[in-house]
PDB file of C-alpha atoms in Angstrom:
ATOM      1  CA  MET A   1     -27.672  -5.687   4.741  1.00 82.00           C
ATOM      2  CA  PRO A   2     -26.552  -2.152   3.991  1.00 88.00           C
ATOM      3  CA  ARG A   3     -22.850  -1.838   4.843  1.00 90.00           C
ATOM      4  CA  PHE A   4     -20.712   1.631   5.731  1.00 91.00           C
ATOM      5  CA  PHE A   5     -17.260   2.372   7.149  1.00 91.00           C
ATOM      6  CA  LYS A   6     -16.328   4.127  10.204  1.00 88.00           C
ATOM      7  CA  GLU A   7     -12.681   4.376  11.160  1.00 81.00           C
ATOM      8  CA  PHE A   8     -13.769   5.289  14.927  1.00 72.00           C
ATOM      9  CA  PHE A   9     -16.383   3.248  16.703  1.00 70.00           C
ATOM     10  CA  SER A  10     -17.280   4.493  19.994  1.00 74.00           C
ATOM     11  CA  GLU A  11     -19.817   2.924  22.830  1.00 75.00           C
ATOM     12  CA  ALA A  12     -22.166   5.038  21.800  1.00 80.00           C
ATOM     13  CA  PRO A  13     -21.944   4.916  17.821  1.00 89.00           C
ATOM     14  CA  PHE A  14     -23.399   6.677  15.042  1.00 92.00           C
ATOM     15  CA  ILE A  15     -23.336   7.959  11.422  1.00 92.00           C
ATOM     16  CA  ASP A  16     -23.151  11.586  10.490  1.00 91.00           C
ATOM     17  CA  GLY A  17     -22.795  13.633   7.396  1.00 89.00           C
ATOM     18  CA  ASP A  18     -23.391  11.869   4.096  1.00 89.00           C
ATOM     19  CA  ASP A  19     -23.653   8.466   4.882  1.00 90.00           C
ATOM     20  CA  ALA A  20     -26.578   9.353   7.427  1.00 92.00           C
ATOM     21  CA  LYS A  21     -28.083  11.169   4.653  1.00 92.00           C
ATOM     22  CA  HIS A  22     -27.959   8.259   2.085  1.00 91.00           C
ATOM     23  CA  ILE A  23     -29.290   5.579   5.180  1.00 93.00           C
ATOM     24  CA  LEU A  24     -32.171   8.200   5.983  1.00 92.00           C
ATOM     25  CA  ARG A  25     -32.929   9.467   2.004  1.00 91.00           C
ATOM     26  CA  SER A  26     -31.803   7.417  -0.138  1.00 91.00           C
ATOM     27  CA  LEU A  27     -32.682   4.091   1.955  1.00 93.00           C
ATOM     28  CA  ARG A  28     -35.346   5.401   3.842  1.00 94.00           C
ATOM     29  CA  MET A  29     -34.378   3.457   6.653  1.00 94.00           C
ATOM     30  CA  THR A  30     -35.966   4.248   9.885  1.00 93.00           C
ATOM     31  CA  VAL A  31     -35.625   3.480  13.953  1.00 95.00           C
ATOM     32  CA  GLY A  32     -35.625  -0.164  14.287  1.00 95.00           C
ATOM     33  CA  GLU A  33     -33.871  -1.347  11.007  1.00 96.00           C
ATOM     34  CA  CYS A  34     -30.792  -2.860  10.607  1.00 95.00           C
ATOM     35  CA  LEU A  35     -27.269  -2.353   9.249  1.00 94.00           C
ATOM     36  CA  THR A  36     -23.724  -3.362   9.175  1.00 93.00           C
ATOM     37  CA  VAL A  37     -20.815  -0.730  10.410  1.00 93.00           C
ATOM     38  CA  CYS A  38     -16.582  -1.738   9.618  1.00 92.00           C
ATOM     39  CA  ASP A  39     -14.584   0.087  11.634  1.00 90.00           C
ATOM     40  CA  THR A  40     -11.783  -0.439   8.429  1.00 89.00           C
ATOM     41  CA  LYS A  41      -9.378  -2.682  10.746  1.00 88.00           C
ATOM     42  CA  GLY A  42     -11.030  -5.657   9.891  1.00 87.00           C
ATOM     43  CA  ASN A  43     -14.544  -5.811  12.448  1.00 90.00           C
ATOM     44  CA  ASP A  44     -17.723  -5.802  11.662  1.00 92.00           C
ATOM     45  CA  TYR A  45     -20.368  -4.524  14.066  1.00 92.00           C
ATOM     46  CA  ASP A  46     -24.047  -5.257  13.661  1.00 94.00           C
ATOM     47  CA  CYS A  47     -26.353  -2.749  14.230  1.00 94.00           C
ATOM     48  CA  VAL A  48     -29.639  -1.682  14.868  1.00 96.00           C
ATOM     49  CA  ILE A  49     -30.500   1.724  14.514  1.00 95.00           C
ATOM     50  CA  SER A  50     -31.936   3.657  18.086  1.00 95.00           C
ATOM     51  CA  GLY A  51     -32.422   6.912  16.174  1.00 94.00           C
ATOM     52  CA  CYS A  52     -32.040   9.474  13.582  1.00 91.00           C
ATOM     53  CA  SER A  53     -32.407  13.141  13.205  1.00 87.00           C
ATOM     54  CA  ALA A  54     -31.784  15.342   9.734  1.00 82.00           C
ATOM     55  CA  ASP A  55     -28.631  14.066   9.537  1.00 86.00           C
ATOM     56  CA  ARG A  56     -27.404  11.554  12.329  1.00 92.00           C
ATOM     57  CA  VAL A  57     -28.292   8.578  12.810  1.00 95.00           C
ATOM     58  CA  GLU A  58     -27.961   6.904  15.950  1.00 94.00           C
ATOM     59  CA  LEU A  59     -26.876   3.050  16.698  1.00 94.00           C
ATOM     60  CA  GLN A  60     -26.783   0.321  19.284  1.00 93.00           C
ATOM     61  CA  ILE A  61     -24.508  -2.853  18.930  1.00 93.00           C
ATOM     62  CA  LYS A  62     -25.739  -6.151  18.254  1.00 93.00           C
ATOM     63  CA  GLU A  63     -23.187  -8.030  17.447  1.00 93.00           C
ATOM     64  CA  ILE A  64     -19.247  -7.352  17.158  1.00 92.00           C
ATOM     65  CA  ARG A  65     -17.517 -10.284  14.763  1.00 92.00           C
ATOM     66  CA  LYS A  66     -14.067 -10.395  12.664  1.00 92.00           C
ATOM     67  CA  ASN A  67     -14.970  -9.755   9.486  1.00 90.00           C
ATOM     68  CA  ASP A  68     -13.965 -12.686   6.936  1.00 90.00           C
ATOM     69  CA  THR A  69     -13.811 -11.266   3.563  1.00 91.00           C
ATOM     70  CA  GLU A  70     -10.397 -10.194   3.153  1.00 94.00           C
ATOM     71  CA  PRO A  71      -7.641 -11.975   1.423  1.00 95.00           C
ATOM     72  CA  THR A  72      -4.408 -13.200   3.274  1.00 94.00           C
ATOM     73  CA  ILE A  73      -2.468 -11.585   0.760  1.00 95.00           C
ATOM     74  CA  PHE A  74      -1.732  -7.744   0.494  1.00 97.00           C
ATOM     75  CA  VAL A  75      -1.866  -6.759  -3.321  1.00 97.00           C
ATOM     76  CA  THR A  76      -0.686  -3.968  -4.299  1.00 98.00           C
ATOM     77  CA  LEU A  77      -1.838  -3.175  -7.802  1.00 98.00           C
ATOM     78  CA  TYR A  78       0.465  -0.282  -9.765  1.00 98.00           C
ATOM     79  CA  LEU A  79      -2.405   0.696 -12.464  1.00 97.00           C
ATOM     80  CA  CYS A  80      -1.402   2.867 -15.885  1.00 96.00           C
ATOM     81  CA  LEU A  81      -3.407   5.225 -16.429  1.00 96.00           C
ATOM     82  CA  THR A  82      -5.998   4.227 -19.307  1.00 94.00           C
ATOM     83  CA  LYS A  83      -8.240   6.408 -21.446  1.00 90.00           C
ATOM     84  CA  GLY A  84     -11.530   8.269 -20.599  1.00 85.00           C
ATOM     85  CA  ASP A  85     -13.484   6.141 -17.654  1.00 90.00           C
ATOM     86  CA  LYS A  86     -11.563   2.862 -17.741  1.00 94.00           C
ATOM     87  CA  MET A  87      -9.921   3.718 -14.666  1.00 96.00           C
ATOM     88  CA  ASP A  88     -13.547   3.929 -12.563  1.00 96.00           C
ATOM     89  CA  LEU A  89     -14.095   0.622 -13.701  1.00 96.00           C
ATOM     90  CA  ALA A  90     -10.287  -0.989 -13.240  1.00 96.00           C
ATOM     91  CA  VAL A  91     -10.632   0.538  -9.453  1.00 97.00           C
ATOM     92  CA  ARG A  92     -14.326  -0.858  -8.625  1.00 97.00           C
ATOM     93  CA  GLN A  93     -13.455  -4.470 -10.149  1.00 97.00           C
ATOM     94  CA  ALA A  94      -9.893  -4.331  -8.611  1.00 97.00           C
ATOM     95  CA  VAL A  95     -11.406  -3.277  -5.279  1.00 98.00           C
ATOM     96  CA  GLU A  96     -13.931  -6.398  -5.418  1.00 97.00           C
ATOM     97  CA  MET A  97     -11.509  -8.836  -6.322  1.00 97.00           C
ATOM     98  CA  GLY A  98      -9.103  -8.193  -3.366  1.00 97.00           C
ATOM     99  CA  ALA A  99      -6.377  -5.100  -4.064  1.00 98.00           C
ATOM    100  CA  SER A 100      -5.555  -3.517  -0.721  1.00 97.00           C
ATOM    101  CA  ARG A 101      -3.957  -0.449  -2.435  1.00 98.00           C
ATOM    102  CA  ILE A 102      -3.950   0.680  -5.893  1.00 98.00           C
ATOM    103  CA  ILE A 103      -1.274   3.161  -7.092  1.00 98.00           C
ATOM    104  CA  PRO A 104      -1.923   4.879 -10.457  1.00 97.00           C
ATOM    105  CA  VAL A 105       1.226   5.041 -12.491  1.00 97.00           C
ATOM    106  CA  ILE A 106       2.050   7.065 -16.013  1.00 96.00           C
ATOM    107  CA  SER A 107       4.224   4.953 -17.884  1.00 96.00           C
ATOM    108  CA  THR A 108       5.434   5.773 -21.693  1.00 95.00           C
ATOM    109  CA  ASN A 109       2.887   4.367 -23.618  1.00 92.00           C
ATOM    110  CA  CYS A 110       0.146   6.892 -21.753  1.00 93.00           C
ATOM    111  CA  VAL A 111      -2.488   8.523 -23.666  1.00 90.00           C
ATOM    112  CA  SER A 112      -4.229  10.204 -20.535  1.00 86.00           C
ATOM    113  CA  ARG A 113      -1.718  12.878 -18.750  1.00 91.00           C
ATOM    114  CA  PRO A 114      -4.091  15.203 -16.729  1.00 90.00           C
ATOM    115  CA  ASP A 115      -2.569  18.163 -15.510  1.00 92.00           C
ATOM    116  CA  GLU A 116      -1.750  17.968 -11.834  1.00 92.00           C
ATOM    117  CA  LYS A 117      -5.154  19.340 -10.669  1.00 94.00           C
ATOM    118  CA  SER A 118      -6.888  17.500 -13.151  1.00 94.00           C
ATOM    119  CA  LEU A 119      -5.225  14.399 -12.071  1.00 94.00           C
ATOM    120  CA  ARG A 120      -5.834  15.050  -7.545  1.00 96.00           C
ATOM    121  CA  LYS A 121      -9.739  15.060  -8.611  1.00 96.00           C
ATOM    122  CA  LYS A 122      -9.480  12.186 -10.446  1.00 96.00           C
ATOM    123  CA  GLU A 123      -7.919  10.544  -7.495  1.00 97.00           C
ATOM    124  CA  GLU A 124     -10.026  11.862  -5.028  1.00 97.00           C
ATOM    125  CA  ARG A 125     -13.079  10.743  -7.500  1.00 97.00           C
ATOM    126  CA  TRP A 126     -11.071   6.600  -7.735  1.00 97.00           C
ATOM    127  CA  GLN A 127     -10.879   6.675  -3.711  1.00 97.00           C
ATOM    128  CA  LYS A 128     -14.708   7.251  -3.648  1.00 95.00           C
ATOM    129  CA  ILE A 129     -15.054   4.399  -6.284  1.00 97.00           C
ATOM    130  CA  ALA A 130     -12.701   2.224  -4.166  1.00 97.00           C
ATOM    131  CA  ASN A 131     -15.010   3.447  -0.858  1.00 94.00           C
ATOM    132  CA  GLU A 132     -18.331   2.075  -2.707  1.00 93.00           C
ATOM    133  CA  ALA A 133     -16.768  -0.749  -4.060  1.00 95.00           C
ATOM    134  CA  ALA A 134     -15.765  -1.975  -0.617  1.00 94.00           C
ATOM    135  CA  GLY A 135     -19.048  -1.514   0.777  1.00 91.00           C
ATOM    136  CA  GLN A 136     -20.555  -3.235  -1.743  1.00 91.00           C
ATOM    137  CA  SER A 137     -17.950  -6.447  -1.772  1.00 93.00           C
ATOM    138  CA  GLY A 138     -17.840  -6.813   2.103  1.00 91.00           C
ATOM    139  CA  ARG A 139     -14.844  -5.746   2.410  1.00 93.00           C
ATOM    140  CA  GLY A 140     -12.964  -5.393   5.759  1.00 92.00           C
ATOM    141  CA  ILE A 141     -11.051  -2.631   5.005  1.00 93.00           C
ATOM    142  CA  LEU A 142     -10.963   0.505   2.953  1.00 94.00           C
ATOM    143  CA  PRO A 143      -8.259  -0.228  -0.058  1.00 96.00           C
ATOM    144  CA  GLU A 144      -6.392   3.290  -0.435  1.00 97.00           C
ATOM    145  CA  VAL A 145      -5.900   4.962  -3.792  1.00 98.00           C
ATOM    146  CA  CYS A 146      -2.512   6.623  -3.840  1.00 97.00           C
ATOM    147  CA  HIS A 147      -0.735   9.507  -5.467  1.00 97.00           C
ATOM    148  CA  THR A 148       0.070   9.100  -9.068  1.00 97.00           C
ATOM    149  CA  VAL A 149       3.724   8.367  -9.681  1.00 97.00           C
ATOM    150  CA  SER A 150       6.013   8.038 -12.434  1.00 96.00           C
ATOM    151  CA  PHE A 151       6.749   4.591 -13.901  1.00 96.00           C
ATOM    152  CA  ASP A 152      10.275   4.641 -12.311  1.00 96.00           C
ATOM    153  CA  THR A 153       9.140   4.930  -8.907  1.00 97.00           C
ATOM    154  CA  ALA A 154       6.691   2.303  -9.297  1.00 96.00           C
ATOM    155  CA  VAL A 155       9.671  -0.223 -10.303  1.00 96.00           C
ATOM    156  CA  LYS A 156      11.246   0.860  -6.903  1.00 95.00           C
ATOM    157  CA  GLN A 157       8.609   0.857  -4.977  1.00 95.00           C
ATOM    158  CA  SER A 158       7.197  -2.653  -6.169  1.00 95.00           C
ATOM    159  CA  ALA A 159      10.675  -4.057  -5.339  1.00 92.00           C
ATOM    160  CA  ASN A 160       9.497  -4.364  -1.527  1.00 92.00           C
ATOM    161  CA  ASP A 161       6.940  -6.706  -1.693  1.00 93.00           C
ATOM    162  CA  ASP A 162       7.536 -10.633  -1.534  1.00 92.00           C
ATOM    163  CA  LYS A 163       6.358 -11.057  -5.011  1.00 92.00           C
ATOM    164  CA  CYS A 164       6.339  -8.373  -8.242  1.00 94.00           C
ATOM    165  CA  VAL A 165       4.569  -9.474 -11.461  1.00 93.00           C
ATOM    166  CA  PHE A 166       3.948  -7.740 -14.099  1.00 91.00           C
ATOM    167  CA  CYS A 167       1.694  -8.637 -17.264  1.00 90.00           C
ATOM    168  CA  TYR A 168       3.216  -8.788 -20.421  1.00 88.00           C
ATOM    169  CA  GLU A 169       2.007  -9.631 -23.590  1.00 83.00           C
ATOM    170  CA  LEU A 170       5.428 -11.113 -24.408  1.00 80.00           C
ATOM    171  CA  ALA A 171       5.767 -13.189 -21.830  1.00 79.00           C
ATOM    172  CA  THR A 172       4.860 -17.095 -22.122  1.00 73.00           C
ATOM    173  CA  GLU A 173       5.209 -18.091 -18.466  1.00 78.00           C
ATOM    174  CA  GLY A 174       2.287 -17.825 -16.484  1.00 77.00           C
ATOM    175  CA  LEU A 175       1.664 -16.614 -12.487  1.00 80.00           C
ATOM    176  CA  ASP A 176       2.738 -19.355 -11.129  1.00 82.00           C
ATOM    177  CA  THR A 177       5.422 -17.823  -8.586  1.00 81.00           C
ATOM    178  CA  ILE A 178       2.717 -17.117  -5.732  1.00 86.00           C
ATOM    179  CA  GLY A 179       1.413 -19.290  -3.399  1.00 86.00           C
ATOM    180  CA  SER A 180      -0.292 -19.510   0.300  1.00 88.00           C
ATOM    181  CA  GLU A 181       2.801 -18.151   1.934  1.00 90.00           C
ATOM    182  CA  THR A 182       3.058 -15.306  -0.328  1.00 91.00           C
ATOM    183  CA  LYS A 183       1.999 -12.017   1.692  1.00 94.00           C
ATOM    184  CA  THR A 184       2.494  -9.177  -0.172  1.00 96.00           C
ATOM    185  CA  VAL A 185       2.574  -8.992  -3.765  1.00 95.00           C
ATOM    186  CA  SER A 186       2.893  -6.140  -6.508  1.00 96.00           C
ATOM    187  CA  VAL A 187       0.963  -6.548  -9.849  1.00 96.00           C
ATOM    188  CA  ILE A 188       1.979  -4.338 -12.821  1.00 96.00           C
ATOM    189  CA  ILE A 189      -0.907  -3.365 -15.173  1.00 95.00           C
ATOM    190  CA  GLY A 190       0.436  -1.482 -18.435  1.00 93.00           C
ATOM    191  CA  PRO A 191      -2.261   0.970 -20.085  1.00 93.00           C
ATOM    192  CA  GLU A 192      -3.528   0.656 -23.490  1.00 91.00           C
ATOM    193  CA  GLY A 193      -0.241   0.122 -25.589  1.00 89.00           C
ATOM    194  CA  GLY A 194       1.350  -2.175 -23.221  1.00 90.00           C
ATOM    195  CA  PHE A 195       4.780  -1.139 -21.809  1.00 92.00           C
ATOM    196  CA  THR A 196       7.754  -0.650 -23.973  1.00 93.00           C
ATOM    197  CA  ALA A 197      10.949  -2.780 -24.077  1.00 92.00           C
ATOM    198  CA  ARG A 198      12.813  -0.347 -21.990  1.00 95.00           C
ATOM    199  CA  GLU A 199      10.445  -0.350 -19.368  1.00 94.00           C
ATOM    200  CA  ALA A 200       9.601  -4.443 -19.492  1.00 92.00           C
ATOM    201  CA  GLU A 201      13.822  -4.384 -19.228  1.00 93.00           C
ATOM    202  CA  ALA A 202      13.663  -2.140 -16.063  1.00 95.00           C
ATOM    203  CA  LEU A 203      11.333  -4.468 -14.267  1.00 93.00           C
ATOM    204  CA  ALA A 204      13.103  -7.235 -15.435  1.00 90.00           C
ATOM    205  CA  GLN A 205      16.215  -6.304 -13.477  1.00 93.00           C
ATOM    206  CA  SER A 206      14.792  -5.012 -10.330  1.00 93.00           C
ATOM    207  CA  GLY A 207      13.497  -8.586  -9.762  1.00 92.00           C
ATOM    208  CA  ALA A 208       9.851  -8.511 -11.038  1.00 92.00           C
ATOM    209  CA  VAL A 209       8.336 -11.865 -12.953  1.00 90.00           C
ATOM    210  CA  THR A 210       7.610 -11.193 -16.280  1.00 90.00           C
ATOM    211  CA  VAL A 211       3.942 -12.939 -16.348  1.00 90.00           C
ATOM    212  CA  SER A 212       1.438 -14.204 -19.337  1.00 88.00           C
ATOM    213  CA  LEU A 213      -2.575 -13.646 -18.769  1.00 90.00           C
ATOM    214  CA  GLY A 214      -2.852 -16.018 -21.616  1.00 87.00           C
ATOM    215  CA  LYS A 215      -2.488 -16.101 -25.175  1.00 86.00           C
ATOM    216  CA  ARG A 216      -5.691 -13.260 -26.171  1.00 87.00           C
ATOM    217  CA  ILE A 217      -5.086  -9.579 -25.875  1.00 85.00           C
ATOM    218  CA  LEU A 218      -6.960  -8.091 -22.911  1.00 90.00           C
ATOM    219  CA  ARG A 219      -7.924  -5.059 -22.687  1.00 91.00           C
ATOM    220  CA  ALA A 220      -6.322  -2.318 -20.083  1.00 90.00           C
ATOM    221  CA  GLU A 221      -9.576  -2.885 -18.193  1.00 91.00           C
ATOM    222  CA  THR A 222      -9.897  -6.415 -18.416  1.00 94.00           C
ATOM    223  CA  ALA A 223      -6.415  -7.195 -17.632  1.00 94.00           C
ATOM    224  CA  PRO A 224      -6.410  -6.205 -13.449  1.00 95.00           C
ATOM    225  CA  VAL A 225      -9.196  -8.506 -13.135  1.00 96.00           C
ATOM    226  CA  ALA A 226      -7.987 -11.108 -14.692  1.00 94.00           C
ATOM    227  CA  ALA A 227      -4.288 -10.976 -12.968  1.00 95.00           C
ATOM    228  CA  LEU A 228      -5.975 -10.375  -9.416  1.00 96.00           C
ATOM    229  CA  CYS A 229      -8.033 -13.415 -10.113  1.00 95.00           C
ATOM    230  CA  THR A 230      -5.429 -15.523 -11.193  1.00 93.00           C
ATOM    231  CA  VAL A 231      -3.231 -14.188  -7.662  1.00 95.00           C
ATOM    232  CA  MET A 232      -5.809 -14.680  -5.402  1.00 95.00           C
ATOM    233  CA  LEU A 233      -6.733 -18.553  -6.402  1.00 94.00           C
ATOM    234  CA  LYS A 234      -2.756 -19.222  -6.498  1.00 93.00           C
ATOM    235  CA  SER A 235      -3.126 -17.667  -2.464  1.00 94.00           C
ATOM    236  CA  GLY A 236      -5.698 -20.021  -1.728  1.00 93.00           C
ATOM    237  CA  ASN A 237      -8.020 -17.081  -1.371  1.00 93.00           C
ATOM    238  CA  ILE A 238     -10.219 -18.470  -4.015  1.00 88.00           C
TER     239      ILE A 238
END
């Protein structure tokens, strides 16, 4: 069933704007057809289209239910900038895997270093990609793509969660610190060139746990999927 997000959901619900155009023009839906609207707070509304105009879709609520797809663990993914469109793929897959928040990071070995104007445009695109992935994968929230931060800022912020892990090619231990009791975790993924020794030391001193994703070297856009899959498995969400 088609799925859409609307933060404010009244007793006389409707969808307008780009989503309405998508419903009417791309999906070619009409009166009597069903769709699901999520209020971004974990509640799903199963609705039927009761009326439509050029850019507005009127809805009738048939059932309200708690969304059951959200993981029990809140994962913040610190994702170092990668080249080309690799970030687009990484953001999409991270949302599908259950990341609740994505924070782009500029670290020493980041090849991609866009200026402020370009960076804002990229962040807007990543948020749009995250929203699309949330709808496709049946999420109960819209994961936030935050403004890009420096590596040092990422180190400080990530220390606020119950657990902080960073994936490092020189690590030998697996991701065994996450359990069903863990409520919040930061996962830090490096760019194509990985982390420098100084960065690894800074993370270790902040309390982050150095973990390995296996003996094979993963691409920068593959590592987030592997890490998030492991976190979800260890926390009982797979």
